[in-house]
Amino acid sequence: MKYLILISFIAFQGTEKMVDAENYLVQPEKPFTATQRRRIRRNRLRFAKTDCVDILCTINKIQNKTKNNPEQGHIAVIENNKQEYKVEDALRSVVIKDFDESILQKMSSNEIPPKSRDEIKAARQAKKAAKLKVNNKTTENPQLTKEIENLNENNINSKPKVESTDEVDKSVVINPNAVDISTSREQIKADRAAKKSAKQLKKKGAADGESNVQSSVKKELKEDDSVKQNEDMTVKDVVETLKNIVSVAKEVNEITTKVSALDLGGKKQEETGKSKAELRAERRAKQEAQRAAKQAAEQKVVKPKLEAPTVNVDVPKKEEKVIKSKTLEKSKTKLQLAQRFNWFQHLYTEFDKNPLKKIPINSNLHPAIVKLGVQLSSRVVKGSNARCIALLDALNKMVRDYVLPAKTEFSRGLESHLASSLEFLWTTREPCASQINAVKFFRHHLAQLPNNVDEFDAKKTLQEEIDRYIREQIEMAGEAISIAVRNKISNGDTILTYGCSSLIEQILCEAWEAGLQFRTLVVGSRVSPDAAEMLRRLCARGLPCTYVDFTAVNYVMKTVSKVVLGAGALLANGAVVSAAGTAGVALAARARNRPVLVACHTHKFIDSLYTDAFMHNQIGDPDDLLEKSDDNSPLKDWRSNLNLTPLNLTYDVTPPCLITAVVTELAILPCTSAPVVLRFKLSEYGV
Amino acid sequence: MKKEEVQAIFMKILREEEDVSAGVAAIKTLLTVIENYKVSTVRELDLNLQLAVDAMRHCDQPVTAISSGCELFMRFITFAKLDTKSFEECEKIMLQRGNIFLDKLLEARGKVAKQALSFICDGCKILTHSRSRVVLQAMIEAIKANKRFEVFITVSAPDNSGEVMHKQLVAAGVDATLILDSAVGYVMEQVDIVMIGAEGVTESGGIINKIGTYSLGIAALELKKPVYVLTESFKFSRIYPLNQMDLPKEFKYLSNTLKSGKDLSKQHPLVDYTPPSYITLLFTDLGILTPSAVSDELIKLYL
């Protein structure tokens, strides 16, 4: 693949000094001489096994050679070019006539003959000797030039396909100034060589052939000590371009894999946060693809029947994608629907990982809201407390900067603005219980504002209410809960917790700092990195902790004294909604009769009631279930398999019978007293 | 006001009135403290009462009922609007409310007994544990209502209070049988219902009662016998034990034992905790409650 790109790039980035090759093509054909035929045969064999690596080596060697040998003879250059042409001839014939053969040859036997290589080396030695002789004879210039012309004729005669020049003409800018025989002839010839090789590649699209051409060209260049000062410029240019080509080739390679992955559809969880470099490379690749496609479209390309994933094949594919995006999308959604788990059809939403696409151009969403949306969708902000505080903060800013349109009542206007903001936010990520309650609270206070309230006062009230909510319901409640749980921890205890919860972290750290001696076990799952984050935080505060994978939770349960869990929400029947895996931990604790404490702020209590994790849940990124470090993971290509659907659920529901107590800032309560708290909150706060 | 004086009053009440439980005695003591020890501010009164409660907890009496009863008492008397009156009036109001509280308490037992009456049917066999005045009253009421039933009563070591209960039941005309604590599992298949009292009711809906109650509860659950707890509402406490070890030490051991500095793990605890899952219903003066409703009632009382 890389080789093709290399060659194609050479074609695209032709140096300005490239001259039209067709001047040399309008000559009558002549048959090959014996030596020529021999050479052709030898080259055919040799080039059948060359590698791209050679190209890089040759680049270095060329550079070194050019550094070491600045002075070269004029004649030697011409000699070199002659050789180049000969080689090219051979290759062209190989490519055109015996392409399949050569490919098969290569594929069947990788050890094509070191013999031929030796032969070639010997030939080169001979040439070197000849050149040295030639250097002494300076009078032979006109002869050589004649020879060259002859050779050119030969070369041109042997060339079967003439129409390729049209394409080359179009792609290359003709620089008439370059037709200056005396000084720039070498340059011209070098350019010509490069152009011709590029043409070959374009025609054939054959990786090996082209790489062979390149390698052969470079080999000739490198082998010759006489490649020189006059050719320095062009060689260096070519070297540089080759280097660029290699690097871009790598990039394009990456992109093609990404693109091909995207191409096959699946859930619309596209990668967020593509780095700028990646985006640039993607764009570049697209451009190249389009250009290549254009070229390909203009001539009947003899595509290789073998080796499917070559870049040239991908290039027209990309173009097809660009053009036929509609049909692809159709097949994409078909694939998506087929790969959804039946019981969760109601949970799959068209989540776009890049929520910024959803904003219409003229929307007046506050930038803080937009920012929050991106943070939520990319999971930068996670955890119920963090999300609630972030939401309230964004609402605070929104209120602060809200401009009341004329003849509108403040509460009505803000309510509609709020509605549109929330609509956007909930598309980025479904709201959690704490966020729902926070919004309820905010709306309640918004509705409570008197009719003809002054805008400034209204804003001030709302902002104060928001601050109070955060302070009372989250911060102070957290402290109260921390103290309550601390009273339940005794010296020598082993506390088990699951996943990451900011409240649990606060409880454990504060208990530790208060002097209690206990050990912590953090249980985590391979899928989410939360538990590792929790472990990190606890260790940073000096707590003795151990990390256990979920599969070992039953094994360690006998050493545990208490289990303390965090909650995302508490339902009206006392069930706890929390990160997937919590129910399993609670069950394991129950089986060993260990008390299970759930620490939950009262602002997370919600009025709804469901008993299982099917009704309300969130489908996470299915690619998270893959083992990233395992390249041979059987799940790697799950998108291509219609019978396989990785399902990544975010939440689960722990039934109240598995929970010993819920610790809230009001009291330590049994799970079943959740409606009591809801009733109490209603009477106290009106919400 | 001195600790010893309070303790003297407390012990005197307990001695003189046989029928009175420790909790009721404690509340009576507090009322006496308010009446006799004159103070000039509410704050001082509050302090006095707290001191009194503390004194009573060190009296070698079961602490559970004392602490819960006193706390509820304090909340009740200070619940009135005391802002705008002079201190004497405040004191009068508090005393008034205190007496109301006490009267309510004394009536509570009767209410509970009446509620339990409908659950005692003819020919049923009841298993009970240790000495509970409420259960005794309930059974006496049942006898008065001409019900025929049998009672199994455990000896309830180490203080053998079950024997006292047995005597009282027989004197009341109940067909009572004294059994060993260890024979609970043996007898369980014969009984129809289990009726026990409680020294304290926790926020979880479980109960704190004489040691041996937990085993009784486990056996009853295993053999599918309903467990009814007869208790007054002033025994509701805000503690939430997670397991037996989590019970406060003051409840489990006498204050003398705690003071003496002996190794507590070698001492016999006086009480144990029965989790709510072993209890079917609680009969209280607030009504017949399920264990989960206890927390609801507590929140109403306290918040």
PDB file of N, CA, C and O in Angstrom, chain A residues 609-660:
ATOM      1  N   LEU A 609     -40.562   4.654  39.842  1.00  0.00           N
ATOM      2  CA  LEU A 609     -40.425   3.341  40.451  1.00  0.00           C
ATOM      3  C   LEU A 609     -40.253   2.314  39.351  1.00  0.00           C
ATOM      4  O   LEU A 609     -41.138   2.155  38.523  1.00  0.00           O
ATOM      5  N   TYR A 610     -39.128   1.660  39.329  1.00  0.00           N
ATOM      6  CA  TYR A 610     -38.991   0.517  38.424  1.00  0.00           C
ATOM      7  C   TYR A 610     -38.130  -0.518  39.105  1.00  0.00           C
ATOM      8  O   TYR A 610     -37.310  -0.209  39.958  1.00  0.00           O
ATOM      9  N   THR A 611     -38.375  -1.737  38.753  1.00  0.00           N
ATOM     10  CA  THR A 611     -37.751  -2.834  39.491  1.00  0.00           C
ATOM     11  C   THR A 611     -36.589  -3.475  38.754  1.00  0.00           C
ATOM     12  O   THR A 611     -35.884  -4.294  39.321  1.00  0.00           O
ATOM     13  N   ASP A 612     -36.419  -3.130  37.478  1.00  0.00           N
ATOM     14  CA  ASP A 612     -35.322  -3.774  36.761  1.00  0.00           C
ATOM     15  C   ASP A 612     -34.523  -2.737  35.985  1.00  0.00           C
ATOM     16  O   ASP A 612     -34.889  -1.565  35.919  1.00  0.00           O
ATOM     17  N   ALA A 613     -33.449  -3.197  35.405  1.00  0.00           N
ATOM     18  CA  ALA A 613     -32.559  -2.278  34.690  1.00  0.00           C
ATOM     19  C   ALA A 613     -32.906  -2.156  33.221  1.00  0.00           C
ATOM     20  O   ALA A 613     -32.138  -1.592  32.453  1.00  0.00           O
ATOM     21  N   PHE A 614     -34.061  -2.701  32.822  1.00  0.00           N
ATOM     22  CA  PHE A 614     -34.401  -2.650  31.397  1.00  0.00           C
ATOM     23  C   PHE A 614     -35.173  -1.412  31.020  1.00  0.00           C
ATOM     24  O   PHE A 614     -34.978  -0.836  29.963  1.00  0.00           O
ATOM     25  N   MET A 615     -36.074  -1.004  31.917  1.00  0.00           N
ATOM     26  CA  MET A 615     -36.977   0.092  31.560  1.00  0.00           C
ATOM     27  C   MET A 615     -36.240   1.385  31.283  1.00  0.00           C
ATOM     28  O   MET A 615     -36.453   2.041  30.285  1.00  0.00           O
ATOM     29  N   HIS A 616     -35.431   1.771  32.246  1.00  0.00           N
ATOM     30  CA  HIS A 616     -34.670   3.004  32.084  1.00  0.00           C
ATOM     31  C   HIS A 616     -33.208   2.678  32.228  1.00  0.00           C
ATOM     32  O   HIS A 616     -32.787   2.141  33.238  1.00  0.00           O
ATOM     33  N   ASN A 617     -32.447   2.991  31.183  1.00  0.00           N
ATOM     34  CA  ASN A 617     -31.025   2.722  31.258  1.00  0.00           C
ATOM     35  C   ASN A 617     -30.345   3.538  30.192  1.00  0.00           C
ATOM     36  O   ASN A 617     -30.994   4.310  29.479  1.00  0.00           O
ATOM     37  N   GLN A 618     -29.073   3.367  30.089  1.00  0.00           N
ATOM     38  CA  GLN A 618     -28.339   4.100  29.081  1.00  0.00           C
ATOM     39  C   GLN A 618     -27.387   3.140  28.393  1.00  0.00           C
ATOM     40  O   GLN A 618     -26.680   2.399  29.063  1.00  0.00           O
ATOM     41  N   ILE A 619     -27.422   3.158  27.082  1.00  0.00           N
ATOM     42  CA  ILE A 619     -26.509   2.303  26.349  1.00  0.00           C
ATOM     43  C   ILE A 619     -25.194   3.046  26.188  1.00  0.00           C
ATOM     44  O   ILE A 619     -25.159   4.171  25.702  1.00  0.00           O
ATOM     45  N   GLY A 620     -24.139   2.431  26.630  1.00  0.00           N
ATOM     46  CA  GLY A 620     -22.833   3.065  26.498  1.00  0.00           C
ATOM     47  C   GLY A 620     -22.172   2.687  25.184  1.00  0.00           C
ATOM     48  O   GLY A 620     -22.758   2.017  24.345  1.00  0.00           O
ATOM     49  N   ASP A 621     -20.938   3.095  25.040  1.00  0.00           N
ATOM     50  CA  ASP A 621     -20.189   2.826  23.817  1.00  0.00           C
ATOM     51  C   ASP A 621     -19.840   1.340  23.736  1.00  0.00           C
ATOM     52  O   ASP A 621     -19.124   0.838  24.599  1.00  0.00           O
ATOM     53  N   PRO A 622     -20.331   0.614  22.720  1.00  0.00           N
ATOM     54  CA  PRO A 622     -20.031  -0.823  22.674  1.00  0.00           C
ATOM     55  C   PRO A 622     -18.541  -1.117  22.505  1.00  0.00           C
ATOM     56  O   PRO A 622     -18.076  -2.170  22.908  1.00  0.00           O
ATOM     57  N   ASP A 623     -17.801  -0.157  21.947  1.00  0.00           N
ATOM     58  CA  ASP A 623     -16.376  -0.417  21.767  1.00  0.00           C
ATOM     59  C   ASP A 623     -15.627  -0.443  23.090  1.00  0.00           C
ATOM     60  O   ASP A 623     -14.502  -0.917  23.155  1.00  0.00           O
ATOM     61  N   ASP A 624     -16.255   0.049  24.153  1.00  0.00           N
ATOM     62  CA  ASP A 624     -15.602  -0.018  25.458  1.00  0.00           C
ATOM     63  C   ASP A 624     -15.464  -1.443  25.949  1.00  0.00           C
ATOM     64  O   ASP A 624     -14.632  -1.737  26.797  1.00  0.00           O
ATOM     65  N   LEU A 625     -16.307  -2.331  25.411  1.00  0.00           N
ATOM     66  CA  LEU A 625     -16.247  -3.715  25.872  1.00  0.00           C
ATOM     67  C   LEU A 625     -15.067  -4.458  25.272  1.00  0.00           C
ATOM     68  O   LEU A 625     -14.702  -5.526  25.744  1.00  0.00           O
ATOM     69  N   LEU A 626     -14.494  -3.892  24.224  1.00  0.00           N
ATOM     70  CA  LEU A 626     -13.365  -4.567  23.590  1.00  0.00           C
ATOM     71  C   LEU A 626     -12.119  -4.403  24.435  1.00  0.00           C
ATOM     72  O   LEU A 626     -11.920  -3.393  25.085  1.00  0.00           O
ATOM     73  N   GLU A 627     -11.288  -5.406  24.377  1.00  0.00           N
ATOM     74  CA  GLU A 627      -9.996  -5.328  25.044  1.00  0.00           C
ATOM     75  C   GLU A 627      -9.078  -4.559  24.113  1.00  0.00           C
ATOM     76  O   GLU A 627      -8.674  -5.062  23.082  1.00  0.00           O
ATOM     77  N   LYS A 628      -8.752  -3.338  24.478  1.00  0.00           N
ATOM     78  CA  LYS A 628      -8.047  -2.465  23.546  1.00  0.00           C
ATOM     79  C   LYS A 628      -6.645  -2.980  23.224  1.00  0.00           C
ATOM     80  O   LYS A 628      -6.154  -2.818  22.129  1.00  0.00           O
ATOM     81  N   SER A 629      -6.009  -3.573  24.244  1.00  0.00           N
ATOM     82  CA  SER A 629      -4.616  -3.948  24.024  1.00  0.00           C
ATOM     83  C   SER A 629      -4.493  -5.245  23.241  1.00  0.00           C
ATOM     84  O   SER A 629      -3.425  -5.584  22.774  1.00  0.00           O
ATOM     85  N   ASP A 630      -5.605  -5.956  23.107  1.00  0.00           N
ATOM     86  CA  ASP A 630      -5.539  -7.251  22.442  1.00  0.00           C
ATOM     87  C   ASP A 630      -5.853  -7.071  20.965  1.00  0.00           C
ATOM     88  O   ASP A 630      -6.976  -6.770  20.593  1.00  0.00           O
ATOM     89  N   ASP A 631      -4.845  -7.248  20.131  1.00  0.00           N
ATOM     90  CA  ASP A 631      -5.078  -7.055  18.706  1.00  0.00           C
ATOM     91  C   ASP A 631      -5.844  -8.201  18.080  1.00  0.00           C
ATOM     92  O   ASP A 631      -6.425  -8.060  17.025  1.00  0.00           O
ATOM     93  N   ASN A 632      -5.771  -9.350  18.707  1.00  0.00           N
ATOM     94  CA  ASN A 632      -6.459 -10.507  18.132  1.00  0.00           C
ATOM     95  C   ASN A 632      -7.798 -10.741  18.800  1.00  0.00           C
ATOM     96  O   ASN A 632      -8.300 -11.846  18.820  1.00  0.00           O
ATOM     97  N   SER A 633      -8.335  -9.686  19.375  1.00  0.00           N
ATOM     98  CA  SER A 633      -9.602  -9.846  20.056  1.00  0.00           C
ATOM     99  C   SER A 633     -10.665 -10.322  19.080  1.00  0.00           C
ATOM    100  O   SER A 633     -10.824  -9.754  18.005  1.00  0.00           O
ATOM    101  N   PRO A 634     -11.421 -11.348  19.440  1.00  0.00           N
ATOM    102  CA  PRO A 634     -12.466 -11.826  18.526  1.00  0.00           C
ATOM    103  C   PRO A 634     -13.579 -10.813  18.331  1.00  0.00           C
ATOM    104  O   PRO A 634     -14.334 -10.889  17.384  1.00  0.00           O
ATOM    105  N   LEU A 635     -13.649  -9.817  19.219  1.00  0.00           N
ATOM    106  CA  LEU A 635     -14.695  -8.809  19.091  1.00  0.00           C
ATOM    107  C   LEU A 635     -14.279  -7.658  18.185  1.00  0.00           C
ATOM    108  O   LEU A 635     -15.038  -6.740  17.951  1.00  0.00           O
ATOM    109  N   LYS A 636     -13.052  -7.733  17.687  1.00  0.00           N
ATOM    110  CA  LYS A 636     -12.510  -6.565  17.005  1.00  0.00           C
ATOM    111  C   LYS A 636     -13.383  -6.129  15.834  1.00  0.00           C
ATOM    112  O   LYS A 636     -13.635  -4.959  15.628  1.00  0.00           O
ATOM    113  N   ASP A 637     -13.830  -7.094  15.047  1.00  0.00           N
ATOM    114  CA  ASP A 637     -14.618  -6.738  13.869  1.00  0.00           C
ATOM    115  C   ASP A 637     -16.087  -7.034  14.086  1.00  0.00           C
ATOM    116  O   ASP A 637     -16.742  -7.596  13.221  1.00  0.00           O
ATOM    117  N   TRP A 638     -16.613  -6.669  15.237  1.00  0.00           N
ATOM    118  CA  TRP A 638     -17.987  -7.062  15.531  1.00  0.00           C
ATOM    119  C   TRP A 638     -18.974  -6.393  14.590  1.00  0.00           C
ATOM    120  O   TRP A 638     -20.066  -6.893  14.350  1.00  0.00           O
ATOM    121  N   ARG A 639     -18.584  -5.259  14.051  1.00  0.00           N
ATOM    122  CA  ARG A 639     -19.518  -4.557  13.177  1.00  0.00           C
ATOM    123  C   ARG A 639     -19.795  -5.324  11.897  1.00  0.00           C
ATOM    124  O   ARG A 639     -20.852  -5.180  11.295  1.00  0.00           O
ATOM    125  N   SER A 640     -18.838  -6.129  11.474  1.00  0.00           N
ATOM    126  CA  SER A 640     -19.045  -6.863  10.224  1.00  0.00           C
ATOM    127  C   SER A 640     -19.861  -8.121  10.436  1.00  0.00           C
ATOM    128  O   SER A 640     -20.292  -8.743   9.491  1.00  0.00           O
ATOM    129  N   ASN A 641     -20.082  -8.452  11.706  1.00  0.00           N
ATOM    130  CA  ASN A 641     -20.839  -9.663  12.000  1.00  0.00           C
ATOM    131  C   ASN A 641     -22.233  -9.278  12.471  1.00  0.00           C
ATOM    132  O   ASN A 641     -22.415  -8.715  13.539  1.00  0.00           O
ATOM    133  N   LEU A 642     -23.229  -9.591  11.648  1.00  0.00           N
ATOM    134  CA  LEU A 642     -24.591  -9.163  11.968  1.00  0.00           C
ATOM    135  C   LEU A 642     -25.166  -9.897  13.162  1.00  0.00           C
ATOM    136  O   LEU A 642     -26.144  -9.470  13.750  1.00  0.00           O
ATOM    137  N   ASN A 643     -24.567 -11.010  13.505  1.00  0.00           N
ATOM    138  CA  ASN A 643     -25.114 -11.779  14.618  1.00  0.00           C
ATOM    139  C   ASN A 643     -24.504 -11.406  15.944  1.00  0.00           C
ATOM    140  O   ASN A 643     -24.801 -12.030  16.957  1.00  0.00           O
ATOM    141  N   LEU A 644     -23.641 -10.427  15.963  1.00  0.00           N
ATOM    142  CA  LEU A 644     -22.932 -10.093  17.188  1.00  0.00           C
ATOM    143  C   LEU A 644     -23.217  -8.653  17.599  1.00  0.00           C
ATOM    144  O   LEU A 644     -23.052  -7.737  16.812  1.00  0.00           O
ATOM    145  N   THR A 645     -23.675  -8.486  18.831  1.00  0.00           N
ATOM    146  CA  THR A 645     -23.934  -7.131  19.322  1.00  0.00           C
ATOM    147  C   THR A 645     -23.368  -6.971  20.721  1.00  0.00           C
ATOM    148  O   THR A 645     -23.925  -7.513  21.659  1.00  0.00           O
ATOM    149  N   PRO A 646     -22.266  -6.232  20.874  1.00  0.00           N
ATOM    150  CA  PRO A 646     -21.837  -5.943  22.237  1.00  0.00           C
ATOM    151  C   PRO A 646     -22.781  -4.945  22.876  1.00  0.00           C
ATOM    152  O   PRO A 646     -23.133  -3.936  22.273  1.00  0.00           O
ATOM    153  N   LEU A 647     -23.209  -5.239  24.090  1.00  0.00           N
ATOM    154  CA  LEU A 647     -24.147  -4.359  24.775  1.00  0.00           C
ATOM    155  C   LEU A 647     -23.489  -3.816  26.024  1.00  0.00           C
ATOM    156  O   LEU A 647     -23.068  -4.573  26.886  1.00  0.00           O
ATOM    157  N   ASN A 648     -23.396  -2.526  26.122  1.00  0.00           N
ATOM    158  CA  ASN A 648     -22.725  -1.905  27.253  1.00  0.00           C
ATOM    159  C   ASN A 648     -23.738  -1.041  28.004  1.00  0.00           C
ATOM    160  O   ASN A 648     -24.018   0.094  27.614  1.00  0.00           O
ATOM    161  N   LEU A 649     -24.306  -1.603  29.070  1.00  0.00           N
ATOM    162  CA  LEU A 649     -25.276  -0.843  29.860  1.00  0.00           C
ATOM    163  C   LEU A 649     -24.553  -0.052  30.937  1.00  0.00           C
ATOM    164  O   LEU A 649     -23.604  -0.529  31.544  1.00  0.00           O
ATOM    165  N   THR A 650     -25.057   1.147  31.176  1.00  0.00           N
ATOM    166  CA  THR A 650     -24.378   2.018  32.126  1.00  0.00           C
ATOM    167  C   THR A 650     -24.844   1.786  33.559  1.00  0.00           C
ATOM    168  O   THR A 650     -24.041   1.811  34.484  1.00  0.00           O
ATOM    169  N   TYR A 651     -26.160   1.597  33.738  1.00  0.00           N
ATOM    170  CA  TYR A 651     -26.694   1.530  35.102  1.00  0.00           C
ATOM    171  C   TYR A 651     -27.287   0.164  35.412  1.00  0.00           C
ATOM    172  O   TYR A 651     -27.628  -0.602  34.521  1.00  0.00           O
ATOM    173  N   ASP A 652     -27.427  -0.107  36.717  1.00  0.00           N
ATOM    174  CA  ASP A 652     -28.246  -1.247  37.113  1.00  0.00           C
ATOM    175  C   ASP A 652     -29.015  -0.899  38.387  1.00  0.00           C
ATOM    176  O   ASP A 652     -28.725   0.088  39.052  1.00  0.00           O
ATOM    177  N   VAL A 653     -30.017  -1.730  38.695  1.00  0.00           N
ATOM    178  CA  VAL A 653     -30.920  -1.448  39.809  1.00  0.00           C
ATOM    179  C   VAL A 653     -30.716  -2.498  40.891  1.00  0.00           C
ATOM    180  O   VAL A 653     -30.838  -3.690  40.632  1.00  0.00           O
ATOM    181  N   THR A 654     -30.403  -2.038  42.088  1.00  0.00           N
ATOM    182  CA  THR A 654     -30.219  -2.946  43.222  1.00  0.00           C
ATOM    183  C   THR A 654     -31.511  -2.970  44.026  1.00  0.00           C
ATOM    184  O   THR A 654     -31.957  -1.933  44.508  1.00  0.00           O
ATOM    185  N   PRO A 655     -32.135  -4.149  44.200  1.00  0.00           N
ATOM    186  CA  PRO A 655     -33.413  -4.187  44.924  1.00  0.00           C
ATOM    187  C   PRO A 655     -33.223  -3.886  46.407  1.00  0.00           C
ATOM    188  O   PRO A 655     -32.152  -4.120  46.967  1.00  0.00           O
ATOM    189  N   PRO A 656     -34.256  -3.367  47.073  1.00  0.00           N
ATOM    190  CA  PRO A 656     -34.112  -2.939  48.463  1.00  0.00           C
ATOM    191  C   PRO A 656     -33.799  -4.069  49.439  1.00  0.00           C
ATOM    192  O   PRO A 656     -33.223  -3.820  50.497  1.00  0.00           O
ATOM    193  N   CYS A 657     -34.130  -5.290  49.082  1.00  0.00           N
ATOM    194  CA  CYS A 657     -33.866  -6.381  50.033  1.00  0.00           C
ATOM    195  C   CYS A 657     -32.377  -6.641  50.216  1.00  0.00           C
ATOM    196  O   CYS A 657     -31.964  -7.256  51.203  1.00  0.00           O
ATOM    197  N   LEU A 658     -31.556  -6.179  49.280  1.00  0.00           N
ATOM    198  CA  LEU A 658     -30.125  -6.420  49.403  1.00  0.00           C
ATOM    199  C   LEU A 658     -29.422  -5.327  50.193  1.00  0.00           C
ATOM    200  O   LEU A 658     -28.238  -5.422  50.478  1.00  0.00           O
ATOM    201  N   ILE A 659     -30.154  -4.259  50.505  1.00  0.00           N
ATOM    202  CA  ILE A 659     -29.508  -3.114  51.141  1.00  0.00           C
ATOM    203  C   ILE A 659     -29.898  -3.049  52.602  1.00  0.00           C
ATOM    204  O   ILE A 659     -31.074  -3.142  52.940  1.00  0.00           O
ATOM    205  N   THR A 660     -28.910  -2.883  53.472  1.00  0.00           N
ATOM    206  CA  THR A 660     -29.180  -2.792  54.900  1.00  0.00           C
ATOM    207  C   THR A 660     -29.689  -1.412  55.282  1.00  0.00           C
ATOM    208  O   THR A 660     -30.672  -1.274  55.983  1.00  0.00           O
TER     209      THR A 660
END
